[in-house]
Amino acid sequence: MQRNWLKRVGWVGAIGAAAVAVAWFAWPRPIPVDTALAARGAMAVTADEEARTRVRHVYTVSAPVAGKVLRISRPDGHDGTSLHVGDEVVQGRTTVAVMQPVAPGLLDVRSRAELDAALVAANAVVTLAEAEIHRIDAAVSFARTELARAEGLARSNTIPARDLEKARFDLETIEAQLATAKAQLEVRRREQAVASARLLESGTDTGTNQDCCVKVSAPESGRVLRIVQEDEAVVQAGAPLVQIGDPRDLEIVADFLSTEAVQIRSGDPVTIDGWGGPTLRGRVVRVDPAGFAKVSALGIEEQRVGTVIDLVDPPESWERLGHDFRVIVHVAIWESNDALTVPASALFRRGDDWAVFAVKDGRAHATVVRTGQRNSKLVQVLSGLSPGDRVVLHPSDRVAEGTAVAEREPR
């Protein structure tokens, strides 16, 4: 009897243990999740964009005339015109470029034949003008002799006074013709010189010296930012040669999307980083009233608006920055020191609303929240949560209403 009773007790215990084991394995275990607290604190919303620095006032020195500009950055510093990027220049005193006349061009056979014929014709015209002067000069001598004879006869009343006046008129007329002929000869000689000059070709010694050159001086004091035309070359009038500016007078230009630009106002604070140095402070000076189209790296056409930013920190903190450097700007378009926030990764869509899984008594409860401002990390909660509420981060499909959850142990 006792043995049977013990056997029955053993079977009952085994069955109970098996039932407990099955119940233990079948019982739903809490899902490990990451959580965060809804808390009040400082929050800022920024518009972030790549930008570039630029000297506020850049002076581009251009060629005043067409000609040959000598090499600007000469290694020997000939004539004191050797300049390099970064060199300091003084307004009106530093020579930034020297220009010389352009050498004559090469002549083809036809052009040379035409110019040779023009020169021969010019020589013949000069010879003709010289012969005309000799003819008129002889007429002047004869007219003077006739006037002297008429004056002698008039003193003895042999001829009337009218004949004397006629002799004087003839002399004055012929002398005027002589002056005209001499002027014509000068004109013909100039035309001869022009025809001769047209025959000059490249390689002909044109006598270039310092007197024939044009020295271009710096229009403003500062430093050389860029040498546009560094090598010796023939340039047209107005061709850019050198850019000059003051690197200590920097500003930042950023092209924001038009949807972000409408939220930016003059005077908004700016944080500047991503340039290789410490974080700098700035402020918005101007938002351009007109936008422009710009194609992004993905090939999408976007409407951008230029925004000008001034540096607030002293120049000593950004002395390594220069013209056309890349920076990242963060313009604060909204700030609050007492905002109820949760991490942006806790939110998910529930219909047309935003919701979070709030953890209460070890279970997740879907809670609809009304949101306000947001940035890349935090979202402002206007209603639905209270400070200290714990929410699930990155909720997966395993988390549902009433699901048991447990804080994930840190690794």
JSON list of N, CA and C in Angstrom, two decimals, residues 113-165:
[
{"chain": "A", "resi": 113, "resn": "ALA", "atom": "N", "xyz": [52.24, 91.80, -100.90]},
{"chain": "A", "resi": 113, "resn": "ALA", "atom": "CA", "xyz": [52.25, 92.43, -102.23]},
{"chain": "A", "resi": 113, "resn": "ALA", "atom": "C", "xyz": [51.39, 93.69, -102.24]},
{"chain": "A", "resi": 114, "resn": "GLU", "atom": "N", "xyz": [50.22, 93.64, -101.60]},
{"chain": "A", "resi": 114, "resn": "GLU", "atom": "CA", "xyz": [49.36, 94.81, -101.55]},
{"chain": "A", "resi": 114, "resn": "GLU", "atom": "C", "xyz": [50.02, 95.95, -100.80]},
{"chain": "A", "resi": 115, "resn": "LEU", "atom": "N", "xyz": [50.69, 95.65, -99.68]},
{"chain": "A", "resi": 115, "resn": "LEU", "atom": "CA", "xyz": [51.33, 96.69, -98.89]},
{"chain": "A", "resi": 115, "resn": "LEU", "atom": "C", "xyz": [52.56, 97.24, -99.61]},
{"chain": "A", "resi": 116, "resn": "ASP", "atom": "N", "xyz": [53.29, 96.38, -100.33]},
{"chain": "A", "resi": 116, "resn": "ASP", "atom": "CA", "xyz": [54.43, 96.88, -101.12]},
{"chain": "A", "resi": 116, "resn": "ASP", "atom": "C", "xyz": [53.96, 97.86, -102.19]},
{"chain": "A", "resi": 117, "resn": "ALA", "atom": "N", "xyz": [52.85, 97.50, -102.86]},
{"chain": "A", "resi": 117, "resn": "ALA", "atom": "CA", "xyz": [52.31, 98.40, -103.88]},
{"chain": "A", "resi": 117, "resn": "ALA", "atom": "C", "xyz": [51.84, 99.71, -103.27]},
{"chain": "A", "resi": 118, "resn": "ALA", "atom": "N", "xyz": [51.22, 99.64, -102.09]},
{"chain": "A", "resi": 118, "resn": "ALA", "atom": "CA", "xyz": [50.77, 100.86, -101.41]},
{"chain": "A", "resi": 118, "resn": "ALA", "atom": "C", "xyz": [51.96, 101.73, -101.03]},
{"chain": "A", "resi": 119, "resn": "LEU", "atom": "N", "xyz": [53.09, 101.11, -100.62]},
{"chain": "A", "resi": 119, "resn": "LEU", "atom": "CA", "xyz": [54.28, 101.88, -100.26]},
{"chain": "A", "resi": 119, "resn": "LEU", "atom": "C", "xyz": [54.88, 102.56, -101.49]},
{"chain": "A", "resi": 120, "resn": "VAL", "atom": "N", "xyz": [54.92, 101.83, -102.62]},
{"chain": "A", "resi": 120, "resn": "VAL", "atom": "CA", "xyz": [55.44, 102.43, -103.86]},
{"chain": "A", "resi": 120, "resn": "VAL", "atom": "C", "xyz": [54.58, 103.61, -104.28]},
{"chain": "A", "resi": 121, "resn": "ALA", "atom": "N", "xyz": [53.26, 103.46, -104.16]},
{"chain": "A", "resi": 121, "resn": "ALA", "atom": "CA", "xyz": [52.37, 104.56, -104.52]},
{"chain": "A", "resi": 121, "resn": "ALA", "atom": "C", "xyz": [52.58, 105.75, -103.58]},
{"chain": "A", "resi": 122, "resn": "ALA", "atom": "N", "xyz": [52.78, 105.48, -102.30]},
{"chain": "A", "resi": 122, "resn": "ALA", "atom": "CA", "xyz": [53.02, 106.57, -101.35]},
{"chain": "A", "resi": 122, "resn": "ALA", "atom": "C", "xyz": [54.32, 107.29, -101.66]},
{"chain": "A", "resi": 123, "resn": "ASN", "atom": "N", "xyz": [55.36, 106.55, -102.07]},
{"chain": "A", "resi": 123, "resn": "ASN", "atom": "CA", "xyz": [56.63, 107.19, -102.44]},
{"chain": "A", "resi": 123, "resn": "ASN", "atom": "C", "xyz": [56.45, 108.07, -103.66]},
{"chain": "A", "resi": 124, "resn": "ALA", "atom": "N", "xyz": [55.67, 107.57, -104.63]},
{"chain": "A", "resi": 124, "resn": "ALA", "atom": "CA", "xyz": [55.44, 108.37, -105.85]},
{"chain": "A", "resi": 124, "resn": "ALA", "atom": "C", "xyz": [54.67, 109.64, -105.54]},
{"chain": "A", "resi": 125, "resn": "VAL", "atom": "N", "xyz": [53.69, 109.55, -104.63]},
{"chain": "A", "resi": 125, "resn": "VAL", "atom": "CA", "xyz": [52.91, 110.73, -104.26]},
{"chain": "A", "resi": 125, "resn": "VAL", "atom": "C", "xyz": [53.81, 111.74, -103.56]},
{"chain": "A", "resi": 126, "resn": "VAL", "atom": "N", "xyz": [54.75, 111.29, -102.74]},
{"chain": "A", "resi": 126, "resn": "VAL", "atom": "CA", "xyz": [55.67, 112.20, -102.07]},
{"chain": "A", "resi": 126, "resn": "VAL", "atom": "C", "xyz": [56.56, 112.89, -103.11]},
{"chain": "A", "resi": 127, "resn": "THR", "atom": "N", "xyz": [57.06, 112.14, -104.08]},
{"chain": "A", "resi": 127, "resn": "THR", "atom": "CA", "xyz": [57.89, 112.74, -105.14]},
{"chain": "A", "resi": 127, "resn": "THR", "atom": "C", "xyz": [57.10, 113.79, -105.93]},
{"chain": "A", "resi": 128, "resn": "LEU", "atom": "N", "xyz": [55.83, 113.47, -106.19]},
{"chain": "A", "resi": 128, "resn": "LEU", "atom": "CA", "xyz": [54.98, 114.41, -106.91]},
{"chain": "A", "resi": 128, "resn": "LEU", "atom": "C", "xyz": [54.77, 115.68, -106.10]},
{"chain": "A", "resi": 129, "resn": "ALA", "atom": "N", "xyz": [54.55, 115.53, -104.78]},
{"chain": "A", "resi": 129, "resn": "ALA", "atom": "CA", "xyz": [54.34, 116.70, -103.93]},
{"chain": "A", "resi": 129, "resn": "ALA", "atom": "C", "xyz": [55.61, 117.55, -103.85]},
{"chain": "A", "resi": 130, "resn": "GLU", "atom": "N", "xyz": [56.78, 116.92, -103.80]},
{"chain": "A", "resi": 130, "resn": "GLU", "atom": "CA", "xyz": [58.03, 117.67, -103.76]},
{"chain": "A", "resi": 130, "resn": "GLU", "atom": "C", "xyz": [58.24, 118.46, -105.06]},
{"chain": "A", "resi": 131, "resn": "ALA", "atom": "N", "xyz": [57.91, 117.82, -106.21]},
{"chain": "A", "resi": 131, "resn": "ALA", "atom": "CA", "xyz": [58.04, 118.53, -107.50]},
{"chain": "A", "resi": 131, "resn": "ALA", "atom": "C", "xyz": [57.09, 119.72, -107.56]},
{"chain": "A", "resi": 132, "resn": "GLU", "atom": "N", "xyz": [55.88, 119.55, -107.02]},
{"chain": "A", "resi": 132, "resn": "GLU", "atom": "CA", "xyz": [54.92, 120.65, -107.00]},
{"chain": "A", "resi": 132, "resn": "GLU", "atom": "C", "xyz": [55.45, 121.81, -106.17]},
{"chain": "A", "resi": 133, "resn": "ILE", "atom": "N", "xyz": [56.12, 121.52, -105.08]},
{"chain": "A", "resi": 133, "resn": "ILE", "atom": "CA", "xyz": [56.69, 122.58, -104.24]},
{"chain": "A", "resi": 133, "resn": "ILE", "atom": "C", "xyz": [57.78, 123.33, -105.00]},
{"chain": "A", "resi": 134, "resn": "HIS", "atom": "N", "xyz": [58.62, 122.57, -105.70]},
{"chain": "A", "resi": 134, "resn": "HIS", "atom": "CA", "xyz": [59.67, 123.23, -106.50]},
{"chain": "A", "resi": 134, "resn": "HIS", "atom": "C", "xyz": [59.06, 124.16, -107.55]},
{"chain": "A", "resi": 135, "resn": "ARG", "atom": "N", "xyz": [58.00, 123.71, -108.21]},
{"chain": "A", "resi": 135, "resn": "ARG", "atom": "CA", "xyz": [57.34, 124.54, -109.23]},
{"chain": "A", "resi": 135, "resn": "ARG", "atom": "C", "xyz": [56.78, 125.81, -108.62]},
{"chain": "A", "resi": 136, "resn": "ILE", "atom": "N", "xyz": [56.06, 125.66, -107.50]},
{"chain": "A", "resi": 136, "resn": "ILE", "atom": "CA", "xyz": [55.44, 126.83, -106.87]},
{"chain": "A", "resi": 136, "resn": "ILE", "atom": "C", "xyz": [56.51, 127.74, -106.29]},
{"chain": "A", "resi": 137, "resn": "ASP", "atom": "N", "xyz": [57.61, 127.18, -105.80]},
{"chain": "A", "resi": 137, "resn": "ASP", "atom": "CA", "xyz": [58.69, 128.00, -105.25]},
{"chain": "A", "resi": 137, "resn": "ASP", "atom": "C", "xyz": [59.30, 128.89, -106.34]},
{"chain": "A", "resi": 138, "resn": "ALA", "atom": "N", "xyz": [59.43, 128.32, -107.53]},
{"chain": "A", "resi": 138, "resn": "ALA", "atom": "CA", "xyz": [59.94, 129.14, -108.67]},
{"chain": "A", "resi": 138, "resn": "ALA", "atom": "C", "xyz": [58.95, 130.25, -109.03]},
{"chain": "A", "resi": 139, "resn": "ALA", "atom": "N", "xyz": [57.64, 129.90, -108.96]},
{"chain": "A", "resi": 139, "resn": "ALA", "atom": "CA", "xyz": [56.63, 130.93, -109.25]},
{"chain": "A", "resi": 139, "resn": "ALA", "atom": "C", "xyz": [56.66, 132.03, -108.21]},
{"chain": "A", "resi": 140, "resn": "VAL", "atom": "N", "xyz": [56.93, 131.68, -106.96]},
{"chain": "A", "resi": 140, "resn": "VAL", "atom": "CA", "xyz": [57.02, 132.69, -105.91]},
{"chain": "A", "resi": 140, "resn": "VAL", "atom": "C", "xyz": [58.20, 133.63, -106.17]},
{"chain": "A", "resi": 141, "resn": "SER", "atom": "N", "xyz": [59.33, 133.07, -106.56]},
{"chain": "A", "resi": 141, "resn": "SER", "atom": "CA", "xyz": [60.50, 133.92, -106.86]},
{"chain": "A", "resi": 141, "resn": "SER", "atom": "C", "xyz": [60.20, 134.88, -108.01]},
{"chain": "A", "resi": 142, "resn": "PHE", "atom": "N", "xyz": [59.52, 134.36, -109.03]},
{"chain": "A", "resi": 142, "resn": "PHE", "atom": "CA", "xyz": [59.17, 135.24, -110.16]},
{"chain": "A", "resi": 142, "resn": "PHE", "atom": "C", "xyz": [58.19, 136.32, -109.74]},
{"chain": "A", "resi": 143, "resn": "ALA", "atom": "N", "xyz": [57.20, 135.97, -108.90]},
{"chain": "A", "resi": 143, "resn": "ALA", "atom": "CA", "xyz": [56.21, 136.95, -108.45]},
{"chain": "A", "resi": 143, "resn": "ALA", "atom": "C", "xyz": [56.87, 138.04, -107.61]},
{"chain": "A", "resi": 144, "resn": "ARG", "atom": "N", "xyz": [57.87, 137.68, -106.81]},
{"chain": "A", "resi": 144, "resn": "ARG", "atom": "CA", "xyz": [58.56, 138.68, -106.00]},
{"chain": "A", "resi": 144, "resn": "ARG", "atom": "C", "xyz": [59.34, 139.65, -106.92]},
{"chain": "A", "resi": 145, "resn": "THR", "atom": "N", "xyz": [59.96, 139.10, -107.97]},
{"chain": "A", "resi": 145, "resn": "THR", "atom": "CA", "xyz": [60.68, 139.95, -108.91]},
{"chain": "A", "resi": 145, "resn": "THR", "atom": "C", "xyz": [59.72, 140.92, -109.63]},
{"chain": "A", "resi": 146, "resn": "GLU", "atom": "N", "xyz": [58.58, 140.40, -110.02]},
{"chain": "A", "resi": 146, "resn": "GLU", "atom": "CA", "xyz": [57.58, 141.23, -110.68]},
{"chain": "A", "resi": 146, "resn": "GLU", "atom": "C", "xyz": [57.07, 142.32, -109.75]},
{"chain": "A", "resi": 147, "resn": "LEU", "atom": "N", "xyz": [56.87, 141.99, -108.48]},
{"chain": "A", "resi": 147, "resn": "LEU", "atom": "CA", "xyz": [56.40, 143.00, -107.51]},
{"chain": "A", "resi": 147, "resn": "LEU", "atom": "C", "xyz": [57.44, 144.10, -107.33]},
{"chain": "A", "resi": 148, "resn": "ALA", "atom": "N", "xyz": [58.74, 143.69, -107.28]},
{"chain": "A", "resi": 148, "resn": "ALA", "atom": "CA", "xyz": [59.79, 144.71, -107.11]},
{"chain": "A", "resi": 148, "resn": "ALA", "atom": "C", "xyz": [59.84, 145.62, -108.33]},
{"chain": "A", "resi": 149, "resn": "ARG", "atom": "N", "xyz": [59.69, 145.10, -109.53]},
{"chain": "A", "resi": 149, "resn": "ARG", "atom": "CA", "xyz": [59.69, 145.92, -110.75]},
{"chain": "A", "resi": 149, "resn": "ARG", "atom": "C", "xyz": [58.47, 146.85, -110.74]},
{"chain": "A", "resi": 150, "resn": "ALA", "atom": "N", "xyz": [57.30, 146.29, -110.34]},
{"chain": "A", "resi": 150, "resn": "ALA", "atom": "CA", "xyz": [56.09, 147.13, -110.33]},
{"chain": "A", "resi": 150, "resn": "ALA", "atom": "C", "xyz": [56.21, 148.26, -109.33]},
{"chain": "A", "resi": 151, "resn": "GLU", "atom": "N", "xyz": [56.83, 147.99, -108.18]},
{"chain": "A", "resi": 151, "resn": "GLU", "atom": "CA", "xyz": [57.00, 149.05, -107.18]},
{"chain": "A", "resi": 151, "resn": "GLU", "atom": "C", "xyz": [57.90, 150.16, -107.74]},
{"chain": "A", "resi": 152, "resn": "GLY", "atom": "N", "xyz": [58.97, 149.79, -108.49]},
{"chain": "A", "resi": 152, "resn": "GLY", "atom": "CA", "xyz": [59.86, 150.81, -109.07]},
{"chain": "A", "resi": 152, "resn": "GLY", "atom": "C", "xyz": [59.15, 151.66, -110.12]},
{"chain": "A", "resi": 153, "resn": "LEU", "atom": "N", "xyz": [58.35, 150.99, -110.95]},
{"chain": "A", "resi": 153, "resn": "LEU", "atom": "CA", "xyz": [57.62, 151.73, -111.97]},
{"chain": "A", "resi": 153, "resn": "LEU", "atom": "C", "xyz": [56.53, 152.60, -111.35]},
{"chain": "A", "resi": 154, "resn": "ALA", "atom": "N", "xyz": [55.94, 152.14, -110.27]},
{"chain": "A", "resi": 154, "resn": "ALA", "atom": "CA", "xyz": [54.88, 152.92, -109.63]},
{"chain": "A", "resi": 154, "resn": "ALA", "atom": "C", "xyz": [55.43, 154.18, -109.00]},
{"chain": "A", "resi": 155, "resn": "ARG", "atom": "N", "xyz": [56.70, 154.14, -108.52]},
{"chain": "A", "resi": 155, "resn": "ARG", "atom": "CA", "xyz": [57.27, 155.34, -107.91]},
{"chain": "A", "resi": 155, "resn": "ARG", "atom": "C", "xyz": [57.50, 156.45, -108.96]},
{"chain": "A", "resi": 156, "resn": "SER", "atom": "N", "xyz": [57.72, 155.99, -110.20]},
{"chain": "A", "resi": 156, "resn": "SER", "atom": "CA", "xyz": [57.91, 156.99, -111.27]},
{"chain": "A", "resi": 156, "resn": "SER", "atom": "C", "xyz": [56.62, 157.25, -112.04]},
{"chain": "A", "resi": 157, "resn": "ASN", "atom": "N", "xyz": [55.53, 156.74, -111.50]},
{"chain": "A", "resi": 157, "resn": "ASN", "atom": "CA", "xyz": [54.20, 156.90, -112.11]},
{"chain": "A", "resi": 157, "resn": "ASN", "atom": "C", "xyz": [54.12, 156.39, -113.54]},
{"chain": "A", "resi": 158, "resn": "THR", "atom": "N", "xyz": [54.95, 155.34, -113.81]},
{"chain": "A", "resi": 158, "resn": "THR", "atom": "CA", "xyz": [54.95, 154.77, -115.16]},
{"chain": "A", "resi": 158, "resn": "THR", "atom": "C", "xyz": [53.76, 153.84, -115.36]},
{"chain": "A", "resi": 159, "resn": "ILE", "atom": "N", "xyz": [53.37, 153.15, -114.28]},
{"chain": "A", "resi": 159, "resn": "ILE", "atom": "CA", "xyz": [52.21, 152.23, -114.33]},
{"chain": "A", "resi": 159, "resn": "ILE", "atom": "C", "xyz": [51.18, 152.71, -113.34]},
{"chain": "A", "resi": 160, "resn": "PRO", "atom": "N", "xyz": [49.94, 152.34, -113.59]},
{"chain": "A", "resi": 160, "resn": "PRO", "atom": "CA", "xyz": [48.91, 152.76, -112.63]},
{"chain": "A", "resi": 160, "resn": "PRO", "atom": "C", "xyz": [49.00, 151.95, -111.33]},
{"chain": "A", "resi": 161, "resn": "ALA", "atom": "N", "xyz": [48.35, 152.46, -110.28]},
{"chain": "A", "resi": 161, "resn": "ALA", "atom": "CA", "xyz": [48.37, 151.80, -108.96]},
{"chain": "A", "resi": 161, "resn": "ALA", "atom": "C", "xyz": [47.70, 150.42, -109.00]},
{"chain": "A", "resi": 162, "resn": "ARG", "atom": "N", "xyz": [46.78, 150.27, -109.96]},
{"chain": "A", "resi": 162, "resn": "ARG", "atom": "CA", "xyz": [46.08, 148.99, -110.04]},
{"chain": "A", "resi": 162, "resn": "ARG", "atom": "C", "xyz": [47.05, 147.87, -110.42]},
{"chain": "A", "resi": 163, "resn": "ASP", "atom": "N", "xyz": [48.01, 148.14, -111.29]},
{"chain": "A", "resi": 163, "resn": "ASP", "atom": "CA", "xyz": [48.98, 147.12, -111.68]},
{"chain": "A", "resi": 163, "resn": "ASP", "atom": "C", "xyz": [49.85, 146.72, -110.49]},
{"chain": "A", "resi": 164, "resn": "LEU", "atom": "N", "xyz": [50.18, 147.72, -109.62]},
{"chain": "A", "resi": 164, "resn": "LEU", "atom": "CA", "xyz": [50.97, 147.39, -108.41]},
{"chain": "A", "resi": 164, "resn": "LEU", "atom": "C", "xyz": [50.18, 146.48, -107.47]},
{"chain": "A", "resi": 165, "resn": "GLU", "atom": "N", "xyz": [48.92, 146.79, -107.28]},
{"chain": "A", "resi": 165, "resn": "GLU", "atom": "CA", "xyz": [48.09, 145.94, -106.40]},
{"chain": "A", "resi": 165, "resn": "GLU", "atom": "C", "xyz": [47.95, 144.53, -106.98]}
]
